[in-house]
Amino acid sequence: MTELTKLMKRRRSIRKYLKDKMVPEDILQKITNAAFYAPSAANMHGFEIVVVVNQDLKKKIREICEKGEQSWVFAQPENVKESILSLPNFSFQKSFLEEAPILLIVSTDQNNPKIPYAVESCWLSIAYMLLEIENNELGSLTYTPSICLTDKRDELNKIVNLPDSEYIQAILPIGYYENRPEPKELKNIKKKRIHRNKFIKNIEEE
Amino acid sequence: MTELTKLMKRRRSIRKYLKDKMVPEDILQKITNAAFYAPSAANMHGFEIVVVVNQDLKKKIREICEKGEQSWVFAQPENVKESILSLPNFSFQKSFLEEAPILLIVSTDQNNPKIPYAVESCWLSIAYMLLEIENNELGSLTYTPSICLTDKRDELNKIVNLPDSEYIQAILPIGYYENRPEPKELKNIKKKRIHRNKFIKNIEEE
């Protein structure tokens, strides 16, 4: 197995981080550099990354995200609400936002016609950062704050001075693994999702 | 420099592929496997991948994409049109769609409420595949067909039987490099896009 495949399998989303082990600055720099190595429409790299290390800010971010997620979930139709609440690992508690030594807030000005494919490009950069995080023996989670799906998303932006034109795509907590989960295994679902020349709907999946 | 960083820097978008060197099946499998190692909202991996090897299909895909892109570009406001036409490497000729031995068409049912963050997750998987492509000494391009931005996107879907509910996110041609460009270098823009605790607008950028 190649180094890359090992990294991809080893990288797991985690919610518990070693609280007192800080991420060295040079590693943090490698991680944010990775975002700029990713391809990007028209080579724009039209995203912003706010590196949050301040403990008071992290606490506020946690509070807003927890409150925002509750409001959002309970405003969903019954079936959506049920499916969210039944997700494994789901919790309204976002302790990782306060406990991880670093939060990377990644945003993009998604309605700006000067930045083509802003969201898509931003997520390529997020993937690159996730792999660079793992590459440095650190763990993360691709946290998408529900408040950003609502008309209160400016509350989260304000905490870190992001203008309203910036849409927060994800918050990546970064820290050392407290426990390492098993590496990822391929799911059976794969067979149903890969098609040869023509798409064929797999009826077993219905 | 680690293997991962080398891969990220070496991977460049290319439009010219060795025409007669086919991609071995086991490598193709590694590439599509990578899509399933990527994290995905609610662990759904809610995308479809059509692997196009058939030459007639590739030709049709090229024709539709070229025609679609012309219609789309010329329907844009003057300033948008100008900025597209002045992009380095821009051309209405999409020969890579016919010449690359493989096209991966990646789509997702982005309006399906059962697939949360469908587009975002799909692009994480695209990034993983791009790196796995490079990891196997192959080249690619993240091609986003403009026709998919229009009400004629079904024409492209139809060629490979994709239902209208599937939104094509990208077509990744895959093949061996004809020429390798220089590895990527970090752009100066990085400094302006990384903020500490609070976003600060960099006025030089205006």
mmCIF file of C-alpha atoms in Angstrom:
data_model
loop_
_atom_site.group_PDB
_atom_site.id
_atom_site.type_symbol
_atom_site.label_atom_id
_atom_site.label_comp_id
_atom_site.label_asym_id
_atom_site.label_seq_id
_atom_site.Cartn_x
_atom_site.Cartn_y
_atom_site.Cartn_z
ATOM 1 C CA MET A 1 0.000 0.000 0.000
ATOM 2 C CA THR A 2 1.373 3.443 -0.862
ATOM 3 C CA GLU A 3 1.919 6.224 1.660
ATOM 4 C CA LEU A 4 -1.037 8.144 0.240
ATOM 5 C CA THR A 5 -3.439 5.221 0.543
ATOM 6 C CA LYS A 6 -2.270 4.622 4.110
ATOM 7 C CA LEU A 7 -2.897 8.273 4.950
ATOM 8 C CA MET A 8 -6.374 8.205 3.402
ATOM 9 C CA LYS A 9 -7.316 5.100 5.368
ATOM 10 C CA ARG A 10 -5.782 6.259 8.629
ATOM 11 C CA ARG A 11 -7.470 9.672 8.574
ATOM 12 C CA ARG A 12 -10.648 9.421 10.621
ATOM 13 C CA SER A 13 -12.949 12.167 11.870
ATOM 14 C CA ILE A 14 -12.415 12.605 15.578
ATOM 15 C CA ARG A 15 -14.117 14.646 18.267
ATOM 16 C CA LYS A 16 -11.640 14.166 21.136
ATOM 17 C CA TYR A 17 -8.247 15.832 21.093
ATOM 18 C CA LEU A 18 -5.365 15.950 23.540
ATOM 19 C CA LYS A 19 -6.157 19.162 25.323
ATOM 20 C CA ASP A 20 -2.727 20.310 26.316
ATOM 21 C CA LYS A 21 -0.646 19.428 23.294
ATOM 22 C CA MET A 22 -0.366 22.464 21.075
ATOM 23 C CA VAL A 23 0.114 22.243 17.312
ATOM 24 C CA PRO A 24 3.569 23.615 16.376
ATOM 25 C CA GLU A 25 3.568 26.680 14.128
ATOM 26 C CA ASP A 26 5.600 25.056 11.368
ATOM 27 C CA ILE A 27 3.086 22.211 11.114
ATOM 28 C CA LEU A 28 0.204 24.634 11.060
ATOM 29 C CA GLN A 29 1.909 26.366 8.186
ATOM 30 C CA LYS A 30 2.290 23.111 6.262
ATOM 31 C CA ILE A 31 -1.430 22.501 6.706
ATOM 32 C CA THR A 32 -2.504 25.897 5.425
ATOM 33 C CA ASN A 33 0.043 25.654 2.586
ATOM 34 C CA ALA A 34 -1.706 22.490 1.427
ATOM 35 C CA ALA A 35 -4.847 24.531 0.739
ATOM 36 C CA PHE A 36 -2.886 26.476 -1.878
ATOM 37 C CA TYR A 37 -1.491 23.400 -3.592
ATOM 38 C CA ALA A 38 -5.035 22.224 -4.385
ATOM 39 C CA PRO A 39 -6.350 23.026 -7.844
ATOM 40 C CA SER A 40 -8.795 25.900 -7.907
ATOM 41 C CA ALA A 41 -11.054 27.295 -10.631
ATOM 42 C CA ALA A 42 -9.173 29.939 -12.626
ATOM 43 C CA ASN A 43 -6.370 29.411 -10.093
ATOM 44 C CA MET A 44 -8.104 31.887 -7.776
ATOM 45 C CA HIS A 45 -7.887 30.132 -4.422
ATOM 46 C CA GLY A 46 -10.787 32.326 -3.464
ATOM 47 C CA PHE A 47 -11.130 31.275 0.139
ATOM 48 C CA GLU A 48 -10.179 32.737 3.494
ATOM 49 C CA ILE A 49 -8.816 30.793 6.447
ATOM 50 C CA VAL A 50 -9.099 32.116 9.970
ATOM 51 C CA VAL A 51 -6.808 30.249 12.355
ATOM 52 C CA VAL A 52 -8.424 30.467 15.773
ATOM 53 C CA VAL A 53 -6.161 29.806 18.749
ATOM 54 C CA ASN A 54 -7.693 32.223 21.253
ATOM 55 C CA GLN A 55 -9.573 30.309 23.943
ATOM 56 C CA ASP A 56 -12.306 32.923 24.466
ATOM 57 C CA LEU A 57 -13.052 32.988 20.765
ATOM 58 C CA LYS A 58 -13.251 29.189 20.633
ATOM 59 C CA LYS A 59 -15.683 29.227 23.548
ATOM 60 C CA LYS A 60 -17.906 31.772 21.792
ATOM 61 C CA ILE A 61 -17.748 29.809 18.550
ATOM 62 C CA ARG A 62 -18.832 26.687 20.410
ATOM 63 C CA GLU A 63 -21.758 28.470 22.059
ATOM 64 C CA ILE A 64 -23.030 29.941 18.801
ATOM 65 C CA CYS A 65 -22.630 26.664 16.925
ATOM 66 C CA GLU A 66 -24.419 24.623 19.603
ATOM 67 C CA LYS A 67 -27.306 27.058 19.834
ATOM 68 C CA GLY A 68 -27.492 27.386 16.062
ATOM 69 C CA GLU A 69 -27.572 23.649 15.525
ATOM 70 C CA GLN A 70 -30.413 23.142 17.980
ATOM 71 C CA SER A 71 -32.520 25.843 16.320
ATOM 72 C CA TRP A 72 -31.805 24.457 12.893
ATOM 73 C CA VAL A 73 -32.443 20.796 13.699
ATOM 74 C CA PHE A 74 -35.730 21.479 15.486
ATOM 75 C CA ALA A 75 -36.927 23.586 12.566
ATOM 76 C CA GLN A 76 -36.508 20.652 10.146
ATOM 77 C CA PRO A 77 -39.342 18.436 8.890
ATOM 78 C CA GLU A 78 -39.940 15.428 11.128
ATOM 79 C CA ASN A 79 -38.175 12.882 8.884
ATOM 80 C CA VAL A 80 -35.067 15.028 8.427
ATOM 81 C CA LYS A 81 -34.929 15.719 12.160
ATOM 82 C CA GLU A 82 -35.230 12.018 12.945
ATOM 83 C CA SER A 83 -32.478 11.061 10.556
ATOM 84 C CA ILE A 84 -30.097 13.659 11.997
ATOM 85 C CA LEU A 85 -30.778 12.689 15.598
ATOM 86 C CA SER A 86 -30.218 9.025 14.785
ATOM 87 C CA LEU A 87 -26.806 9.548 13.175
ATOM 88 C CA PRO A 88 -24.055 7.677 14.994
ATOM 89 C CA ASN A 89 -21.850 10.192 16.845
ATOM 90 C CA PHE A 90 -24.494 12.914 16.640
ATOM 91 C CA SER A 91 -24.584 15.233 19.618
ATOM 92 C CA PHE A 92 -25.566 18.837 20.192
ATOM 93 C CA GLN A 93 -22.440 19.101 22.338
ATOM 94 C CA LYS A 94 -19.596 20.495 20.293
ATOM 95 C CA SER A 95 -16.880 20.250 22.926
ATOM 96 C CA PHE A 96 -14.266 19.790 20.192
ATOM 97 C CA LEU A 97 -14.727 23.434 19.230
ATOM 98 C CA GLU A 98 -13.399 24.436 22.630
ATOM 99 C CA GLU A 99 -10.984 21.590 23.290
ATOM 100 C CA ALA A 100 -9.052 21.323 20.040
ATOM 101 C CA PRO A 101 -5.992 23.580 20.242
ATOM 102 C CA ILE A 102 -6.702 25.044 16.797
ATOM 103 C CA LEU A 103 -9.802 25.764 14.761
ATOM 104 C CA LEU A 104 -9.485 26.537 11.079
ATOM 105 C CA ILE A 105 -12.488 28.456 9.824
ATOM 106 C CA VAL A 106 -12.664 28.137 6.052
ATOM 107 C CA SER A 107 -14.936 30.462 4.122
ATOM 108 C CA THR A 108 -15.559 31.694 0.621
ATOM 109 C CA ASP A 109 -17.404 34.560 -1.031
ATOM 110 C CA GLN A 110 -19.629 32.114 -2.865
ATOM 111 C CA ASN A 111 -21.875 34.662 -4.581
ATOM 112 C CA ASN A 112 -19.015 36.657 -6.036
ATOM 113 C CA PRO A 113 -19.102 36.230 -9.825
ATOM 114 C CA LYS A 114 -15.365 36.904 -9.891
ATOM 115 C CA ILE A 115 -14.726 33.627 -8.067
ATOM 116 C CA PRO A 116 -15.946 30.799 -10.301
ATOM 117 C CA TYR A 117 -16.764 27.501 -8.611
ATOM 118 C CA ALA A 118 -15.925 29.074 -5.251
ATOM 119 C CA VAL A 119 -17.520 26.379 -3.095
ATOM 120 C CA GLU A 120 -16.211 23.474 -5.155
ATOM 121 C CA SER A 121 -12.650 24.812 -5.156
ATOM 122 C CA CYS A 122 -12.824 25.534 -1.456
ATOM 123 C CA TRP A 123 -13.696 21.895 -0.741
ATOM 124 C CA LEU A 124 -10.765 20.646 -2.793
ATOM 125 C CA SER A 125 -8.568 22.763 -0.525
ATOM 126 C CA ILE A 126 -10.301 21.397 2.564
ATOM 127 C CA ALA A 127 -9.538 17.831 1.416
ATOM 128 C CA TYR A 128 -5.883 18.714 0.878
ATOM 129 C CA MET A 129 -5.695 20.203 4.374
ATOM 130 C CA LEU A 130 -7.362 17.149 5.938
ATOM 131 C CA LEU A 131 -4.699 14.926 4.403
ATOM 132 C CA GLU A 132 -1.883 17.241 5.452
ATOM 133 C CA ILE A 133 -3.302 17.238 8.989
ATOM 134 C CA GLU A 134 -3.141 13.421 9.054
ATOM 135 C CA ASN A 135 0.274 13.527 7.421
ATOM 136 C CA ASN A 136 1.487 15.339 10.545
ATOM 137 C CA GLU A 137 -0.067 12.785 12.905
ATOM 138 C CA LEU A 138 -2.823 15.199 13.824
ATOM 139 C CA GLY A 139 -6.550 14.608 13.798
ATOM 140 C CA SER A 140 -9.488 16.679 12.594
ATOM 141 C CA LEU A 141 -13.179 16.694 11.763
ATOM 142 C CA THR A 142 -14.996 18.302 8.845
ATOM 143 C CA TYR A 143 -17.510 20.223 10.903
ATOM 144 C CA THR A 144 -20.192 22.094 8.946
ATOM 145 C CA PRO A 145 -21.999 24.452 11.331
ATOM 146 C CA SER A 146 -25.765 24.267 10.807
ATOM 147 C CA ILE A 147 -26.098 27.924 11.731
ATOM 148 C CA CYS A 148 -24.524 28.683 8.345
ATOM 149 C CA LEU A 149 -27.633 27.220 6.710
ATOM 150 C CA THR A 150 -29.775 29.837 8.430
ATOM 151 C CA ASP A 151 -30.317 33.582 8.315
ATOM 152 C CA LYS A 152 -28.338 33.867 11.555
ATOM 153 C CA ARG A 153 -25.053 32.865 9.987
ATOM 154 C CA ASP A 154 -23.748 36.412 10.504
ATOM 155 C CA GLU A 155 -23.524 35.687 14.257
ATOM 156 C CA LEU A 156 -20.737 33.217 13.598
ATOM 157 C CA ASN A 157 -19.031 35.458 11.036
ATOM 158 C CA LYS A 158 -19.015 38.364 13.511
ATOM 159 C CA ILE A 159 -16.990 36.485 16.108
ATOM 160 C CA VAL A 160 -14.008 36.411 13.784
ATOM 161 C CA ASN A 161 -14.813 39.610 11.860
ATOM 162 C CA LEU A 162 -15.676 37.805 8.620
ATOM 163 C CA PRO A 163 -17.774 40.034 6.344
ATOM 164 C CA ASP A 164 -21.277 38.845 5.500
ATOM 165 C CA SER A 165 -20.165 38.118 1.950
ATOM 166 C CA GLU A 166 -18.045 35.253 3.286
ATOM 167 C CA TYR A 167 -19.853 31.930 3.666
ATOM 168 C CA ILE A 168 -18.272 29.652 6.242
ATOM 169 C CA GLN A 169 -17.911 26.233 4.628
ATOM 170 C CA ALA A 170 -16.406 24.267 7.468
ATOM 171 C CA ILE A 171 -14.613 24.519 10.772
ATOM 172 C CA LEU A 172 -11.703 22.104 11.071
ATOM 173 C CA PRO A 173 -10.623 21.520 14.656
ATOM 174 C CA ILE A 174 -7.011 20.354 14.749
ATOM 175 C CA GLY A 175 -5.258 18.532 17.544
ATOM 176 C CA TYR A 176 -3.499 15.333 18.470
ATOM 177 C CA TYR A 177 -5.557 12.159 18.567
ATOM 178 C CA GLU A 178 -6.601 11.079 22.049
ATOM 179 C CA ASN A 179 -7.428 7.639 20.619
ATOM 180 C CA ARG A 180 -6.883 6.477 17.095
ATOM 181 C CA PRO A 181 -9.879 4.739 15.515
ATOM 182 C CA GLU A 182 -9.241 1.793 13.179
ATOM 183 C CA PRO A 183 -8.268 2.711 9.611
ATOM 184 C CA LYS A 184 -11.137 3.102 7.136
ATOM 185 C CA GLU A 185 -12.317 0.078 5.224
ATOM 186 C CA LEU A 186 -14.000 0.251 1.845
ATOM 187 C CA LYS A 187 -17.740 -0.082 2.033
ATOM 188 C CA ASN A 188 -19.777 -2.435 -0.142
ATOM 189 C CA ILE A 189 -21.604 0.586 -1.426
ATOM 190 C CA LYS A 190 -18.690 1.168 -3.792
ATOM 191 C CA LYS A 191 -19.821 -1.456 -6.283
ATOM 192 C CA LYS A 192 -23.152 0.282 -6.721
ATOM 193 C CA ARG A 193 -21.701 3.705 -7.314
ATOM 194 C CA ILE A 194 -19.152 2.956 -10.019
ATOM 195 C CA HIS A 195 -20.567 2.507 -13.507
ATOM 196 C CA ARG A 196 -18.949 1.542 -16.791
ATOM 197 C CA ASN A 197 -19.764 3.835 -19.735
ATOM 198 C CA LYS A 198 -23.418 4.083 -18.733
ATOM 199 C CA PHE A 199 -25.092 4.675 -15.415
ATOM 200 C CA ILE A 200 -27.172 1.757 -14.196
ATOM 201 C CA LYS A 201 -29.416 2.281 -11.214
ATOM 202 C CA ASN A 202 -28.760 -0.407 -8.663
ATOM 203 C CA ILE A 203 -32.182 -1.485 -7.498
ATOM 204 C CA GLU A 204 -30.874 -3.170 -4.337
ATOM 205 C CA GLU A 205 -30.137 0.288 -3.127
ATOM 206 C CA GLU A 206 -33.725 1.513 -3.241
ATOM 207 C CA MET B 1 9.536 17.228 2.033
ATOM 208 C CA THR B 2 7.053 14.418 2.718
ATOM 209 C CA GLU B 3 5.607 12.163 0.034
ATOM 210 C CA LEU B 4 2.226 13.872 0.369
ATOM 211 C CA THR B 5 3.639 17.358 -0.105
ATOM 212 C CA LYS B 6 5.599 16.153 -3.127
ATOM 213 C CA LEU B 7 2.436 14.685 -4.633
ATOM 214 C CA MET B 8 0.453 17.861 -4.026
ATOM 215 C CA LYS B 9 3.133 19.977 -5.678
ATOM 216 C CA ARG B 10 3.706 17.601 -8.586
ATOM 217 C CA ARG B 11 0.019 17.280 -9.474
ATOM 218 C CA ARG B 12 -0.748 19.798 -12.196
ATOM 219 C CA SER B 13 -3.826 20.130 -14.377
ATOM 220 C CA ILE B 14 -2.986 18.907 -17.861
ATOM 221 C CA ARG B 15 -4.835 18.919 -21.162
ATOM 222 C CA LYS B 16 -2.513 16.646 -23.192
ATOM 223 C CA TYR B 17 -2.331 12.930 -22.541
ATOM 224 C CA LEU B 18 -0.443 10.085 -24.160
ATOM 225 C CA LYS B 19 -3.099 8.836 -26.533
ATOM 226 C CA ASP B 20 -2.184 5.200 -26.768
ATOM 227 C CA LYS B 21 -1.219 4.335 -23.231
ATOM 228 C CA MET B 22 -4.235 2.855 -21.461
ATOM 229 C CA VAL B 23 -4.779 3.111 -17.712
ATOM 230 C CA PRO B 24 -4.530 -0.373 -16.138
ATOM 231 C CA GLU B 25 -7.695 -1.628 -14.442
ATOM 232 C CA ASP B 26 -6.063 -2.102 -11.036
ATOM 233 C CA ILE B 27 -4.911 1.521 -11.025
ATOM 234 C CA LEU B 28 -8.340 2.702 -12.076
ATOM 235 C CA GLN B 29 -9.737 0.799 -9.129
ATOM 236 C CA LYS B 30 -7.299 2.443 -6.725
ATOM 237 C CA ILE B 31 -8.424 5.828 -8.028
ATOM 238 C CA THR B 32 -12.130 5.171 -7.554
ATOM 239 C CA ASN B 33 -11.438 3.563 -4.163
ATOM 240 C CA ALA B 34 -9.895 6.841 -3.046
ATOM 241 C CA ALA B 35 -13.283 8.538 -3.481
ATOM 242 C CA PHE B 36 -14.661 6.275 -0.771
ATOM 243 C CA TYR B 37 -11.848 6.934 1.673
ATOM 244 C CA ALA B 38 -12.719 10.633 1.694
ATOM 245 C CA PRO B 39 -14.904 11.841 4.540
ATOM 246 C CA SER B 40 -18.509 12.430 3.561
ATOM 247 C CA ALA B 41 -21.445 14.016 5.400
ATOM 248 C CA ALA B 42 -23.297 11.360 7.399
ATOM 249 C CA ASN B 43 -20.876 8.904 5.772
ATOM 250 C CA MET B 44 -23.186 8.729 2.756
ATOM 251 C CA HIS B 45 -20.744 8.966 -0.161
ATOM 252 C CA GLY B 46 -23.747 10.144 -2.116
ATOM 253 C CA PHE B 47 -22.077 10.462 -5.505
ATOM 254 C CA GLU B 48 -22.007 8.386 -8.679
ATOM 255 C CA ILE B 49 -18.971 7.820 -10.867
ATOM 256 C CA VAL B 50 -19.326 6.854 -14.503
ATOM 257 C CA VAL B 51 -16.059 5.538 -15.920
ATOM 258 C CA VAL B 52 -16.119 6.297 -19.646
ATOM 259 C CA VAL B 53 -13.743 4.276 -21.803
ATOM 260 C CA ASN B 54 -15.856 3.966 -24.945
ATOM 261 C CA GLN B 55 -14.447 6.154 -27.714
ATOM 262 C CA ASP B 56 -17.823 7.033 -29.289
ATOM 263 C CA LEU B 57 -19.164 8.172 -25.955
ATOM 264 C CA LYS B 58 -16.087 10.298 -25.329
ATOM 265 C CA LYS B 59 -16.527 11.924 -28.739
ATOM 266 C CA LYS B 60 -20.174 12.741 -27.995
ATOM 267 C CA ILE B 61 -19.261 14.104 -24.568
ATOM 268 C CA ARG B 62 -16.671 16.347 -26.189
ATOM 269 C CA GLU B 63 -19.150 17.659 -28.767
ATOM 270 C CA ILE B 64 -21.812 18.447 -26.187
ATOM 271 C CA CYS B 65 -19.329 20.084 -23.821
ATOM 272 C CA GLU B 66 -17.783 22.247 -26.531
ATOM 273 C CA LYS B 67 -21.135 23.391 -27.853
ATOM 274 C CA GLY B 68 -22.457 23.931 -24.322
ATOM 275 C CA GLU B 69 -19.482 25.988 -23.304
ATOM 276 C CA GLN B 70 -19.769 28.310 -26.294
ATOM 277 C CA SER B 71 -23.458 28.917 -25.637
ATOM 278 C CA TRP B 72 -22.836 29.528 -21.977
ATOM 279 C CA VAL B 73 -19.834 31.849 -22.374
ATOM 280 C CA PHE B 74 -21.513 34.004 -25.019
ATOM 281 C CA ALA B 75 -24.598 34.352 -22.836
ATOM 282 C CA GLN B 76 -22.542 35.871 -20.005
ATOM 283 C CA PRO B 77 -22.342 39.599 -19.195
ATOM 284 C CA GLU B 78 -19.502 41.325 -21.057
ATOM 285 C CA ASN B 79 -17.094 41.494 -18.090
ATOM 286 C CA VAL B 80 -17.565 37.816 -17.160
ATOM 287 C CA LYS B 81 -17.119 36.783 -20.791
ATOM 288 C CA GLU B 82 -13.938 38.826 -21.073
ATOM 289 C CA SER B 83 -12.437 37.368 -17.941
ATOM 290 C CA ILE B 84 -13.131 33.814 -19.109
ATOM 291 C CA LEU B 85 -11.718 34.350 -22.561
ATOM 292 C CA SER B 86 -8.573 35.897 -21.119
ATOM 293 C CA LEU B 87 -7.828 32.988 -18.787
ATOM 294 C CA PRO B 88 -4.488 31.362 -19.538
ATOM 295 C CA ASN B 89 -5.089 27.938 -21.092
ATOM 296 C CA PHE B 90 -8.686 28.774 -21.986
ATOM 297 C CA SER B 91 -9.926 27.236 -25.202
ATOM 298 C CA PHE B 92 -13.281 26.115 -26.550
ATOM 299 C CA GLN B 93 -11.482 23.023 -27.847
ATOM 300 C CA LYS B 94 -11.833 20.214 -25.353
ATOM 301 C CA SER B 95 -9.685 17.654 -27.124
ATOM 302 C CA PHE B 96 -8.737 16.091 -23.792
ATOM 303 C CA LEU B 97 -12.285 14.746 -23.530
ATOM 304 C CA GLU B 98 -11.640 12.609 -26.586
ATOM 305 C CA GLU B 99 -7.929 11.941 -26.173
ATOM 306 C CA ALA B 100 -7.613 10.926 -22.549
ATOM 307 C CA PRO B 101 -8.027 7.142 -22.286
ATOM 308 C CA ILE B 102 -10.483 7.487 -19.388
ATOM 309 C CA LEU B 103 -13.069 10.041 -18.331
ATOM 310 C CA LEU B 104 -14.506 9.902 -14.839
ATOM 311 C CA ILE B 105 -17.869 11.629 -14.689
ATOM 312 C CA VAL B 106 -18.644 12.489 -11.096
ATOM 313 C CA SER B 107 -22.177 13.482 -10.159
ATOM 314 C CA THR B 108 -24.408 13.888 -7.152
ATOM 315 C CA ASP B 109 -28.112 14.205 -6.467
ATOM 316 C CA GLN B 110 -27.571 17.613 -4.920
ATOM 317 C CA ASN B 111 -31.213 18.448 -4.218
ATOM 318 C CA ASN B 112 -31.924 15.199 -2.401
ATOM 319 C CA PRO B 113 -32.570 16.073 1.255
ATOM 320 C CA LYS B 114 -31.397 12.571 2.187
ATOM 321 C CA ILE B 115 -27.865 13.458 1.076
ATOM 322 C CA PRO B 116 -26.635 16.283 3.313
ATOM 323 C CA TYR B 117 -23.816 18.437 1.951
ATOM 324 C CA ALA B 118 -23.871 16.416 -1.262
ATOM 325 C CA VAL B 119 -21.803 18.833 -3.343
ATOM 326 C CA GLU B 120 -19.270 19.537 -0.617
ATOM 327 C CA SER B 121 -18.712 15.838 0.106
ATOM 328 C CA CYS B 122 -18.448 15.066 -3.580
ATOM 329 C CA TRP B 123 -15.614 17.562 -3.949
ATOM 330 C CA LEU B 124 -13.710 16.050 -1.053
ATOM 331 C CA SER B 125 -13.859 12.776 -2.980
ATOM 332 C CA ILE B 126 -12.743 14.486 -6.178
ATOM 333 C CA ALA B 127 -9.674 15.854 -4.364
ATOM 334 C CA TYR B 128 -8.839 12.389 -3.039
ATOM 335 C CA MET B 129 -9.094 10.954 -6.553
ATOM 336 C CA LEU B 130 -6.908 13.710 -8.021
ATOM 337 C CA LEU B 131 -4.175 12.842 -5.549
ATOM 338 C CA GLU B 132 -4.530 9.113 -6.171
ATOM 339 C CA ILE B 133 -4.275 9.796 -9.917
ATOM 340 C CA GLU B 134 -0.971 11.613 -9.377
ATOM 341 C CA ASN B 135 0.140 8.916 -6.962
ATOM 342 C CA ASN B 136 -0.018 6.509 -9.892
ATOM 343 C CA GLU B 137 2.007 8.788 -12.163
ATOM 344 C CA LEU B 138 -1.100 9.743 -14.117
ATOM 345 C CA GLY B 139 -2.377 13.187 -14.951
ATOM 346 C CA SER B 140 -5.816 14.776 -14.848
ATOM 347 C CA LEU B 141 -7.777 18.004 -15.009
ATOM 348 C CA THR B 142 -10.732 19.132 -12.927
ATOM 349 C CA TYR B 143 -13.022 19.974 -15.813
ATOM 350 C CA THR B 144 -16.362 21.538 -14.898
ATOM 351 C CA PRO B 145 -18.603 21.505 -17.991
ATOM 352 C CA SER B 146 -20.350 24.853 -18.418
ATOM 353 C CA ILE B 147 -23.362 23.105 -19.916
ATOM 354 C CA CYS B 148 -24.123 21.873 -16.395
ATOM 355 C CA LEU B 149 -24.775 25.494 -15.414
ATOM 356 C CA THR B 150 -27.563 25.708 -17.992
ATOM 357 C CA ASP B 151 -31.005 24.246 -18.562
ATOM 358 C CA LYS B 152 -29.484 21.962 -21.191
ATOM 359 C CA ARG B 153 -27.483 19.928 -18.704
ATOM 360 C CA ASP B 154 -29.721 16.923 -19.385
ATOM 361 C CA GLU B 155 -28.046 16.555 -22.803
ATOM 362 C CA LEU B 156 -24.818 15.571 -21.106
ATOM 363 C CA ASN B 157 -26.553 13.365 -18.559
ATOM 364 C CA LYS B 158 -28.360 11.484 -21.319
ATOM 365 C CA ILE B 159 -25.151 10.366 -23.019
ATOM 366 C CA VAL B 160 -24.276 8.227 -20.030
ATOM 367 C CA ASN B 161 -27.839 7.541 -18.853
ATOM 368 C CA LEU B 162 -27.560 9.664 -15.747
ATOM 369 C CA PRO B 163 -31.000 10.612 -14.420
ATOM 370 C CA ASP B 164 -31.887 14.314 -14.328
ATOM 371 C CA SER B 165 -31.669 14.258 -10.550
ATOM 372 C CA GLU B 166 -27.908 13.755 -10.852
ATOM 373 C CA TYR B 167 -25.862 16.938 -11.202
ATOM 374 C CA ILE B 168 -22.527 16.410 -12.920
ATOM 375 C CA GLN B 169 -19.879 18.112 -10.791
ATOM 376 C CA ALA B 170 -16.794 17.427 -12.836
ATOM 377 C CA ILE B 171 -15.305 15.311 -15.565
ATOM 378 C CA LEU B 172 -11.823 14.065 -14.762
ATOM 379 C CA PRO B 173 -9.899 12.936 -17.831
ATOM 380 C CA ILE B 174 -7.191 10.465 -16.824
ATOM 381 C CA GLY B 175 -4.112 9.513 -18.771
ATOM 382 C CA TYR B 176 -0.347 9.552 -18.746
ATOM 383 C CA TYR B 177 1.392 12.920 -18.916
ATOM 384 C CA GLU B 178 2.694 13.854 -22.331
ATOM 385 C CA ASN B 179 4.825 16.533 -20.674
ATOM 386 C CA ARG B 180 5.160 17.199 -16.984
ATOM 387 C CA PRO B 181 4.808 20.854 -15.984
ATOM 388 C CA GLU B 182 6.990 22.179 -13.163
ATOM 389 C CA PRO B 183 5.767 21.400 -9.638
ATOM 390 C CA LYS B 184 3.456 23.990 -8.073
ATOM 391 C CA GLU B 185 4.948 26.824 -6.094
ATOM 392 C CA LEU B 186 3.173 28.650 -3.313
ATOM 393 C CA LYS B 187 1.712 31.957 -4.399
ATOM 394 C CA ASN B 188 2.198 35.208 -2.499
ATOM 395 C CA ILE B 189 -1.563 35.373 -2.182
ATOM 396 C CA LYS B 190 -1.283 32.954 0.733
ATOM 397 C CA LYS B 191 -0.237 35.635 3.219
ATOM 398 C CA LYS B 192 -3.387 37.605 2.501
ATOM 399 C CA ARG B 193 -5.730 34.701 2.952
ATOM 400 C CA ILE B 194 -4.591 33.327 6.301
ATOM 401 C CA HIS B 195 -5.765 35.272 9.331
ATOM 402 C CA ARG B 196 -5.023 34.888 13.034
ATOM 403 C CA ASN B 197 -8.089 34.814 15.284
ATOM 404 C CA LYS B 198 -9.763 37.634 13.374
ATOM 405 C CA PHE B 199 -10.214 38.245 9.687
ATOM 406 C CA ILE B 200 -8.426 41.339 8.425
ATOM 407 C CA LYS B 201 -9.158 42.556 4.932
ATOM 408 C CA ASN B 202 -5.952 43.002 3.037
ATOM 409 C CA ILE B 203 -6.358 46.271 1.207
ATOM 410 C CA GLU B 204 -3.557 45.577 -1.247
ATOM 411 C CA GLU B 205 -5.817 42.948 -2.682
ATOM 412 C CA GLU B 206 -8.578 45.359 -3.671
#
